[in-house]
Tab-separated table of C-alpha atoms (C1' of nucleotides) in Angstrom:
chain	number	residue	atom	x	y	z
A	1	MET	CA	37.544	193.534	-124.290
A	2	SER	CA	38.657	190.517	-122.577
A	3	PRO	CA	36.262	188.116	-120.799
A	4	PRO	CA	35.590	189.296	-117.272
A	5	SER	CA	37.604	186.456	-115.607
A	6	ALA	CA	39.095	183.167	-116.414
A	7	ALA	CA	39.775	180.554	-113.806
A	8	GLU	CA	43.278	181.159	-112.476
A	9	SER	CA	45.485	178.168	-111.928
A	10	PRO	CA	43.223	175.532	-110.460
A	11	PRO	CA	45.577	173.463	-108.316
A	12	LEU	CA	46.763	170.314	-109.942
A	13	ALA	CA	45.284	166.969	-108.698
A	14	PRO	CA	47.608	164.628	-107.125
A	15	LEU	CA	48.017	161.285	-109.027
A	16	GLN	CA	47.659	157.978	-107.493
A	17	PHE	CA	50.887	156.431	-106.052
A	18	ASP	CA	52.009	153.188	-107.389
A	19	GLN	CA	53.894	152.745	-104.061
A	20	ARG	CA	53.813	155.027	-100.994
A	21	PRO	CA	56.775	157.520	-101.211
A	22	GLU	CA	58.280	155.859	-98.167
A	23	GLU	CA	58.335	152.469	-99.898
A	24	LYS	CA	59.774	153.967	-103.046
A	25	PHE	CA	62.424	155.634	-100.911
A	26	ARG	CA	63.221	152.375	-99.006
A	27	GLU	CA	63.740	150.603	-102.298
A	28	PHE	CA	66.050	153.255	-103.628
A	29	LEU	CA	68.028	153.022	-100.396
A	30	GLU	CA	68.097	149.169	-100.296
A	31	ILE	CA	69.612	149.217	-103.900
A	32	ARG	CA	72.419	151.272	-102.509
A	33	GLY	CA	72.837	149.089	-99.427
A	34	GLU	CA	71.399	152.007	-97.206
A	35	LYS	CA	68.517	152.078	-94.855
A	36	LEU	CA	65.343	153.864	-94.362
A	37	THR	CA	66.078	155.138	-90.761
A	38	GLU	CA	63.830	156.914	-88.350
A	39	PRO	CA	64.960	160.394	-89.315
A	40	ARG	CA	64.576	159.656	-93.056
A	41	ARG	CA	61.229	158.110	-92.665
A	42	LEU	CA	60.115	161.262	-90.655
A	43	LEU	CA	61.277	163.508	-93.418
A	44	VAL	CA	59.714	161.637	-96.302
A	45	ARG	CA	56.474	161.388	-94.453
A	46	HIS	CA	56.412	165.089	-93.479
A	47	ILE	CA	57.408	166.075	-96.997
A	48	TYR	CA	54.656	164.051	-98.621
A	49	SER	CA	51.938	165.152	-96.137
A	50	SER	CA	51.484	168.299	-98.146
A	51	HIS	CA	52.072	169.493	-101.697
A	52	LYS	CA	53.834	172.757	-101.227
A	53	HIS	CA	57.152	173.964	-102.359
A	54	PHE	CA	59.794	174.267	-99.543
A	55	ASP	CA	63.437	174.890	-98.904
A	56	ALA	CA	65.726	173.330	-96.334
A	57	ASP	CA	64.953	176.119	-93.732
A	58	GLU	CA	61.276	175.837	-94.037
A	59	LEU	CA	61.363	172.176	-93.747
A	60	ILE	CA	63.405	172.430	-90.626
A	61	ALA	CA	61.068	174.956	-89.184
A	62	ASP	CA	57.993	172.995	-90.045
A	63	LEU	CA	59.389	169.950	-88.472
A	64	GLN	CA	60.118	171.774	-85.329
A	65	ALA	CA	56.724	173.264	-85.192
A	66	ALA	CA	55.431	169.714	-85.440
A	67	GLY	CA	57.495	168.707	-82.478
A	68	HIS	CA	60.186	166.761	-84.343
A	69	ARG	CA	63.812	167.383	-84.524
A	70	VAL	CA	66.243	166.457	-87.116
A	71	SER	CA	69.589	167.960	-87.457
A	72	ARG	CA	70.307	170.296	-90.301
A	73	ALA	CA	73.107	167.931	-91.628
A	74	THR	CA	70.597	165.103	-91.920
A	75	VAL	CA	67.971	167.311	-93.390
A	76	TYR	CA	70.513	168.238	-96.211
A	77	ARG	CA	71.811	164.749	-96.658
A	78	THR	CA	68.275	163.379	-96.976
A	79	LEU	CA	67.120	166.071	-99.341
A	80	ARG	CA	69.954	165.089	-101.634
A	81	LEU	CA	69.089	161.380	-101.432
A	82	LEU	CA	65.371	162.222	-102.132
A	83	VAL	CA	66.388	164.076	-105.277
A	84	GLU	CA	68.502	161.224	-106.371
A	85	ALA	CA	65.655	158.868	-105.701
A	86	HIS	CA	63.388	160.954	-107.894
A	87	LEU	CA	61.055	161.778	-105.142
A	88	LEU	CA	61.941	165.420	-105.083
A	89	ARG	CA	62.810	167.836	-107.861
A	90	GLU	CA	65.079	170.905	-107.344
A	91	LEU	CA	63.762	174.156	-108.276
A	92	ARG	CA	66.141	177.077	-108.590
A	93	LEU	CA	63.936	180.115	-108.712
A	94	THR	CA	66.355	182.084	-106.518
A	95	ASN	CA	69.893	181.213	-105.222
A	96	ARG	CA	68.499	178.983	-102.609
A	97	THR	CA	67.255	175.615	-103.544
A	98	ALA	CA	63.565	174.871	-103.286
A	99	TYR	CA	62.068	171.410	-103.559
A	100	GLU	CA	58.849	169.993	-104.935
A	101	HIS	CA	57.288	166.483	-105.205
A	102	ASP	CA	58.534	164.496	-108.229
A	103	TYR	CA	56.322	161.507	-107.487
A	104	GLY	CA	52.668	160.990	-107.418
A	105	TYR	CA	52.253	164.345	-108.876
A	106	PRO	CA	51.610	165.262	-112.659
A	107	SER	CA	54.555	166.658	-114.418
A	108	HIS	CA	54.195	170.340	-114.710
A	109	ASP	CA	56.020	173.665	-115.209
A	110	HIS	CA	56.068	177.017	-113.213
A	111	MET	CA	55.077	180.656	-113.518
A	112	HIS	CA	56.921	182.809	-111.218
A	113	CYS	CA	55.448	186.160	-110.145
A	114	THR	CA	58.459	188.484	-109.659
A	115	THR	CA	56.328	190.908	-107.813
A	116	CYS	CA	54.816	188.843	-105.015
A	117	GLY	CA	57.016	185.749	-105.432
A	118	ALA	CA	54.111	183.435	-106.017
A	119	VAL	CA	54.840	180.335	-107.829
A	120	LEU	CA	52.003	178.768	-109.994
A	121	GLU	CA	51.988	175.551	-111.624
A	122	PHE	CA	50.535	174.504	-115.073
A	123	THR	CA	50.606	171.622	-117.380
A	124	ASN	CA	50.954	171.780	-121.011
A	125	GLU	CA	50.812	168.808	-123.494
A	126	GLU	CA	52.810	170.529	-126.227
A	127	LEU	CA	55.844	171.396	-124.211
A	128	ARG	CA	57.304	167.991	-123.756
A	129	ASN	CA	56.892	167.247	-127.512
A	130	LEU	CA	58.588	170.539	-128.418
A	131	ARG	CA	61.321	169.724	-125.994
A	132	ASP	CA	61.984	166.362	-127.524
A	133	ARG	CA	62.011	167.619	-131.064
A	134	VAL	CA	64.332	170.485	-130.053
A	135	ALA	CA	66.781	167.996	-128.417
A	136	ALA	CA	66.622	165.524	-131.185
A	137	ALA	CA	67.474	168.323	-133.787
A	138	HIS	CA	70.597	168.991	-131.853
A	139	GLY	CA	71.681	165.384	-131.212
A	140	PHE	CA	70.867	165.863	-127.395
A	141	ARG	CA	69.306	163.216	-125.400
A	142	ALA	CA	66.702	164.984	-123.176
A	143	THR	CA	65.838	163.475	-119.889
A	144	GLY	CA	64.130	166.389	-118.307
A	145	HIS	CA	63.593	170.210	-118.516
A	146	ARG	CA	62.678	173.247	-116.370
A	147	PHE	CA	60.413	175.776	-117.964
A	148	ILE	CA	59.697	178.807	-115.859
A	149	ILE	CA	57.592	181.692	-117.085
A	150	THR	CA	58.466	185.029	-115.280
A	151	GLY	CA	56.131	188.001	-115.008
A	152	GLN	CA	53.113	189.076	-112.983
A	153	CYS	CA	50.389	186.972	-111.694
A	154	GLY	CA	46.930	188.293	-112.253
A	155	THR	CA	46.510	189.814	-108.860
A	156	CYS	CA	49.697	191.793	-109.007
A	157	ALA	CA	49.146	192.826	-112.751
A	158	ARG	CA	45.594	194.058	-111.680
A	159	ALA	CA	46.966	195.915	-108.590
A	160	ARG	CA	49.579	197.644	-110.636
A	161	SER	CA	47.848	199.098	-113.629
A	162	PRO	CA	45.134	200.768	-111.802
A	163	ARG	CA	47.509	202.162	-109.282
A	164	ARG	CA	49.123	204.240	-112.164
A	165	ARG	CA	45.782	206.042	-112.604
A	166	LEU	CA	45.453	206.679	-108.928
A	167	ASP	CA	48.799	208.101	-108.782
A	168	ARG	CA	47.869	210.846	-111.076
A	169	ILE	CA	45.055	212.131	-108.898
B	1	MET	CA	68.835	153.950	-138.579
B	2	SER	CA	69.629	157.607	-137.883
B	3	PRO	CA	71.439	159.676	-140.508
B	4	PRO	CA	75.135	159.597	-139.846
B	5	SER	CA	75.329	163.035	-138.280
B	6	ALA	CA	73.308	166.204	-137.823
B	7	ALA	CA	74.879	169.495	-137.338
B	8	GLU	CA	74.995	170.013	-133.485
B	9	SER	CA	74.200	173.463	-132.269
B	10	PRO	CA	75.714	175.973	-134.648
B	11	PRO	CA	76.497	178.868	-132.466
B	12	LEU	CA	73.939	181.671	-132.729
B	13	ALA	CA	74.983	184.659	-134.718
B	14	PRO	CA	75.068	188.030	-132.722
B	15	LEU	CA	72.571	190.554	-133.693
B	16	GLN	CA	73.460	193.991	-134.632
B	17	PHE	CA	73.506	196.422	-131.705
B	18	ASP	CA	71.137	199.459	-131.982
B	19	GLN	CA	73.610	201.048	-129.508
B	20	ARG	CA	76.757	199.887	-128.007
B	21	PRO	CA	76.177	198.065	-124.793
B	22	GLU	CA	78.296	200.619	-123.009
B	23	GLU	CA	76.039	203.395	-124.280
B	24	LYS	CA	72.940	201.397	-123.356
B	25	PHE	CA	74.356	201.005	-119.922
B	26	ARG	CA	75.284	204.742	-119.629
B	27	GLU	CA	71.650	205.619	-120.427
B	28	PHE	CA	70.331	203.348	-117.913
B	29	LEU	CA	72.557	204.748	-115.262
B	30	GLU	CA	71.753	208.319	-116.215
B	31	ILE	CA	68.028	207.771	-115.699
B	32	ARG	CA	68.916	206.679	-112.247
B	33	GLY	CA	71.358	209.556	-111.617
B	34	GLU	CA	74.404	207.338	-111.582
B	35	LYS	CA	77.361	207.271	-113.706
B	36	LEU	CA	79.371	205.156	-116.071
B	37	THR	CA	82.711	205.076	-114.156
B	38	GLU	CA	85.839	203.630	-115.187
B	39	PRO	CA	85.387	200.275	-113.442
B	40	ARG	CA	81.875	199.953	-114.835
B	41	ARG	CA	83.036	200.718	-118.383
B	42	LEU	CA	85.824	198.126	-118.074
B	43	LEU	CA	83.346	195.618	-116.971
B	44	VAL	CA	80.869	196.176	-119.698
B	45	ARG	CA	83.528	196.064	-122.394
B	46	HIS	CA	85.093	193.133	-121.188
B	47	ILE	CA	81.921	191.225	-120.791
B	48	TYR	CA	80.740	192.204	-124.297
B	49	SER	CA	84.098	191.273	-125.890
B	50	SER	CA	83.078	187.683	-126.039
B	51	HIS	CA	79.805	185.620	-125.887
B	52	LYS	CA	80.498	183.078	-123.274
B	53	HIS	CA	78.567	182.324	-120.127
B	54	PHE	CA	80.416	183.318	-117.048
B	55	ASP	CA	79.997	183.637	-113.263
B	56	ALA	CA	81.458	186.286	-110.969
B	57	ASP	CA	84.547	184.368	-110.132
B	58	GLU	CA	85.359	183.622	-113.715
B	59	LEU	CA	84.888	187.258	-114.529
B	60	ILE	CA	87.240	188.355	-111.991
B	61	ALA	CA	89.883	185.869	-112.997
B	62	ASP	CA	89.438	186.940	-116.655
B	63	LEU	CA	89.861	190.469	-115.769
B	64	GLN	CA	93.025	189.857	-113.883
B	65	ALA	CA	94.381	187.742	-116.534
B	66	ALA	CA	93.859	190.743	-118.786
B	67	GLY	CA	95.841	192.871	-116.359
B	68	HIS	CA	92.815	194.772	-115.101
B	69	ARG	CA	91.693	194.875	-111.525
B	70	VAL	CA	88.268	195.534	-110.142
B	71	SER	CA	87.175	194.709	-106.557
B	72	ARG	CA	85.055	191.730	-105.757
B	73	ALA	CA	82.367	194.114	-104.306
B	74	THR	CA	82.261	196.333	-107.416
B	75	VAL	CA	82.025	193.346	-109.647
B	76	TYR	CA	79.022	192.031	-107.777
B	77	ARG	CA	77.457	195.336	-107.711
B	78	THR	CA	77.989	196.080	-111.399
B	79	LEU	CA	76.496	192.614	-112.332
B	80	ARG	CA	73.472	193.400	-110.514
B	81	LEU	CA	73.167	196.810	-112.344
B	82	LEU	CA	73.867	195.118	-115.739
B	83	VAL	CA	70.970	192.709	-114.940
B	84	GLU	CA	68.613	195.479	-114.019
B	85	ALA	CA	69.650	197.368	-117.287
B	86	HIS	CA	68.763	194.165	-119.352
B	87	LEU	CA	72.238	193.950	-120.562
B	88	LEU	CA	72.721	190.594	-118.809
B	89	ARG	CA	70.578	187.822	-117.930
B	90	GLU	CA	71.022	185.488	-114.957
B	91	LEU	CA	71.234	181.777	-115.509
B	92	ARG	CA	70.593	179.390	-112.619
B	93	LEU	CA	71.828	176.178	-113.627
B	94	THR	CA	73.584	175.430	-110.445
B	95	ASN	CA	73.442	177.224	-107.038
B	96	ARG	CA	75.842	179.856	-108.217
B	97	THR	CA	74.738	182.471	-110.646
B	98	ALA	CA	76.008	182.407	-114.165
B	99	TYR	CA	75.361	185.299	-116.670
B	100	GLU	CA	74.983	185.737	-120.348
B	101	HIS	CA	74.310	188.645	-122.763
B	102	ASP	CA	70.772	189.856	-122.959
B	103	TYR	CA	71.346	192.515	-125.562
B	104	GLY	CA	72.558	192.190	-129.049
B	105	TYR	CA	72.027	188.563	-129.047
B	106	PRO	CA	69.031	186.611	-130.265
B	107	SER	CA	66.608	185.365	-127.562
B	108	HIS	CA	67.258	181.628	-127.009
B	109	ASP	CA	67.053	178.896	-124.537
B	110	HIS	CA	69.367	176.196	-123.200
B	111	MET	CA	70.236	172.521	-123.097
B	112	HIS	CA	72.390	171.524	-120.180
B	113	CYS	CA	74.373	168.426	-120.351
B	114	THR	CA	74.385	166.934	-116.868
B	115	THR	CA	77.324	164.778	-117.736
B	116	CYS	CA	79.930	167.171	-118.871
B	117	GLY	CA	78.342	170.316	-117.881
B	118	ALA	CA	78.214	171.758	-121.303
B	119	VAL	CA	75.500	174.418	-122.000
B	120	LEU	CA	74.210	174.541	-125.574
B	121	GLU	CA	71.953	177.337	-126.854
B	122	PHE	CA	69.046	176.940	-129.174
B	123	THR	CA	66.299	179.108	-130.657
B	124	ASN	CA	62.675	177.882	-131.278
B	125	GLU	CA	59.975	180.106	-132.654
B	126	GLU	CA	57.068	178.091	-131.065
B	127	LEU	CA	58.262	178.371	-127.567
B	128	ARG	CA	57.414	181.968	-127.047
B	129	ASN	CA	54.100	181.601	-128.540
B	130	LEU	CA	53.284	178.577	-126.166
B	131	ARG	CA	54.419	180.714	-123.301
B	132	ASP	CA	52.240	183.527	-124.003
B	133	ARG	CA	49.220	181.318	-124.642
B	134	VAL	CA	49.872	179.470	-121.328
B	135	ALA	CA	50.330	182.661	-119.387
B	136	ALA	CA	47.185	184.302	-120.896
B	137	ALA	CA	45.056	181.119	-120.028
B	138	HIS	CA	46.118	181.597	-116.324
B	139	GLY	CA	45.610	185.373	-116.172
B	140	PHE	CA	49.427	185.826	-115.813
B	141	ARG	CA	51.285	188.512	-117.586
B	142	ALA	CA	54.504	187.000	-119.030
B	143	THR	CA	57.546	189.149	-119.289
B	144	GLY	CA	60.211	186.444	-119.711
B	145	HIS	CA	60.933	182.773	-119.350
B	146	ARG	CA	63.752	180.352	-118.833
B	147	PHE	CA	63.549	177.011	-120.521
B	148	ILE	CA	66.321	174.487	-119.792
B	149	ILE	CA	66.425	171.047	-121.257
B	150	THR	CA	68.467	168.705	-119.146
B	151	GLY	CA	70.065	165.442	-120.474
B	152	GLN	CA	73.096	164.435	-122.345
B	153	CYS	CA	74.806	166.249	-125.230
B	154	GLY	CA	75.551	164.094	-128.308
B	155	THR	CA	79.202	163.539	-127.275
B	156	CYS	CA	78.286	162.206	-123.981
B	157	ALA	CA	75.513	160.182	-125.108
B	158	ARG	CA	77.667	158.581	-127.774
B	159	ALA	CA	80.474	157.971	-125.295
B	160	ARG	CA	78.174	156.391	-122.784
B	161	SER	CA	76.278	153.635	-124.756
B	162	PRO	CA	79.363	152.199	-126.423
B	163	ARG	CA	80.973	151.893	-123.189
B	164	ARG	CA	78.382	149.460	-121.954
B	165	ARG	CA	79.297	147.132	-124.694
B	166	LEU	CA	83.059	147.465	-124.097
B	167	ASP	CA	82.503	146.829	-120.230
B	168	ARG	CA	81.178	143.345	-121.081
B	169	ILE	CA	84.348	142.289	-122.814
C	1	DA	C1'	83.111	143.643	-84.966
C	2	DT	C1'	81.744	146.355	-88.711
C	3	DT	C1'	79.303	149.346	-91.348
C	4	DG	C1'	76.466	153.013	-91.878
C	5	DA	C1'	73.625	157.164	-89.904
C	6	DT	C1'	73.274	160.928	-86.815
C	7	DG	C1'	74.266	165.421	-84.577
C	8	DC	C1'	77.295	168.922	-83.609
C	9	DA	C1'	80.114	172.248	-84.551
C	10	DA	C1'	83.254	173.997	-87.787
C	11	DA	C1'	84.499	174.915	-92.346
C	12	DG	C1'	83.419	176.346	-97.117
C	13	DG	C1'	81.601	178.827	-101.021
C	14	DC	C1'	79.104	182.532	-102.917
C	15	DT	C1'	77.387	187.136	-102.170
C	16	DT	C1'	76.297	191.316	-99.776
C	17	DT	C1'	77.386	195.150	-96.656
C	18	DG	C1'	79.466	198.733	-93.384
C	19	DC	C1'	82.735	202.045	-93.618
C	20	DA	C1'	86.530	204.876	-94.701
C	21	DT	C1'	88.517	206.733	-98.851
C	22	DT	C1'	88.607	208.507	-103.276
C	23	DG	C1'	86.604	210.864	-107.277
C	24	DC	C1'	83.517	214.005	-109.728
C	25	DT	C1'	80.762	218.103	-110.081
D	1	DA	C1'	81.047	220.871	-100.106
D	2	DG	C1'	78.127	217.139	-101.545
D	3	DC	C1'	76.934	213.000	-103.520
D	4	DA	C1'	78.137	208.782	-105.466
D	5	DA	C1'	81.526	204.781	-106.450
D	6	DT	C1'	85.267	202.094	-104.808
D	7	DG	C1'	87.987	198.843	-102.118
D	8	DC	C1'	88.703	196.426	-98.145
D	9	DA	C1'	87.509	193.518	-94.763
D	10	DA	C1'	83.943	191.580	-92.319
D	11	DA	C1'	79.670	189.657	-92.008
D	12	DG	C1'	75.750	186.864	-93.953
D	13	DC	C1'	73.520	183.057	-95.988
D	14	DC	C1'	73.105	178.534	-97.453
D	15	DT	C1'	75.232	174.300	-97.620
D	16	DT	C1'	78.743	170.754	-96.834
D	17	DT	C1'	82.022	168.156	-94.019
D	18	DG	C1'	85.045	166.072	-90.093
D	19	DC	C1'	84.448	163.683	-86.413
D	20	DA	C1'	82.978	161.367	-82.254
D	21	DT	C1'	78.979	158.831	-81.067
D	22	DC	C1'	75.211	155.798	-81.740
D	23	DA	C1'	72.427	152.131	-83.997
D	24	DA	C1'	71.865	147.935	-86.350
D	25	DT	C1'	73.486	143.808	-88.189
DNA sequence: ATTGATGCAAAGGCTTTGCATTGCT
DNA sequence: AGCAATGCAAAGCCTTTGCATCAAT
């Protein structure tokens, strides 16, 4: 019926940076009369050394595993700054805040598997257009959006349907 | 340049219920061997007596204002049940959970004004289609989605731009 | 000197849970 | 009796804040 298999979510390729994230952060801070201190530099670098989604706790744990130590308070304070600087974007898949890169990475949206919790990314050209048309039609000035498709990822969907048959044996 | 004014977000018309929400909840509970008790009935009725978005605290306050009293614990427990029963849908615009009707109301999405906090609803035919195409292309089985456009509502956008000019005086 | 950043610990806000009590069947 | 639902208070999470200390101009 359906073709045997389609490629599932090839990871998105990172874009080139115009500036290193660290520099972008420094500029942002400078404008506000604040400084790129050692803990802040450590955090930006660490966060930009990989592309995964993370929350505050995971970040703190990762840092410790890497032999670094920044206080909870500073981590939370810096995360807020990074969001304001448009280096990070907040995801609200659950009631805890998760973060992802918002710089040097193509704009994209998410599929959230409610069975295994996996988060997949995708890009779609039409969506932004649709968003802007909808907003305009309502006198709304769109600056961003979040689009999250919920359901089951291929693996969980496959694991579930056959199981029903086995259960009957 | 632009037409003097366009209708902004006419409220969505409620649909007809196939069943009263209360009945739908009762069935859901029956299947799980649980009961539609007095506090639960009170909650469903109250929640379905208006169409607004609310969070747990607002619900409790509203109930008290109406002379009813249900404990926090029961409110939280019942909200969870109502979500499982597909009578309510969770919105995660901030780090506290807000709820809206997921029954007897057309499926829709949201615009969130980050200036005044207003939440506007809209419907768009294309979106669901787009969602299903994207999901299919990634081997994902979509069961739902959340689409939130962020930016400024007409009122806030208008209030902001002219202010810049006034500031210069 | 002055201003901001950090870390610690404490407080806050939202949500869940343990447990005794109550209510139904 | 037996099983579930309630209410209360306490605990749990995640996050923010007050304050003393430290760093950098």
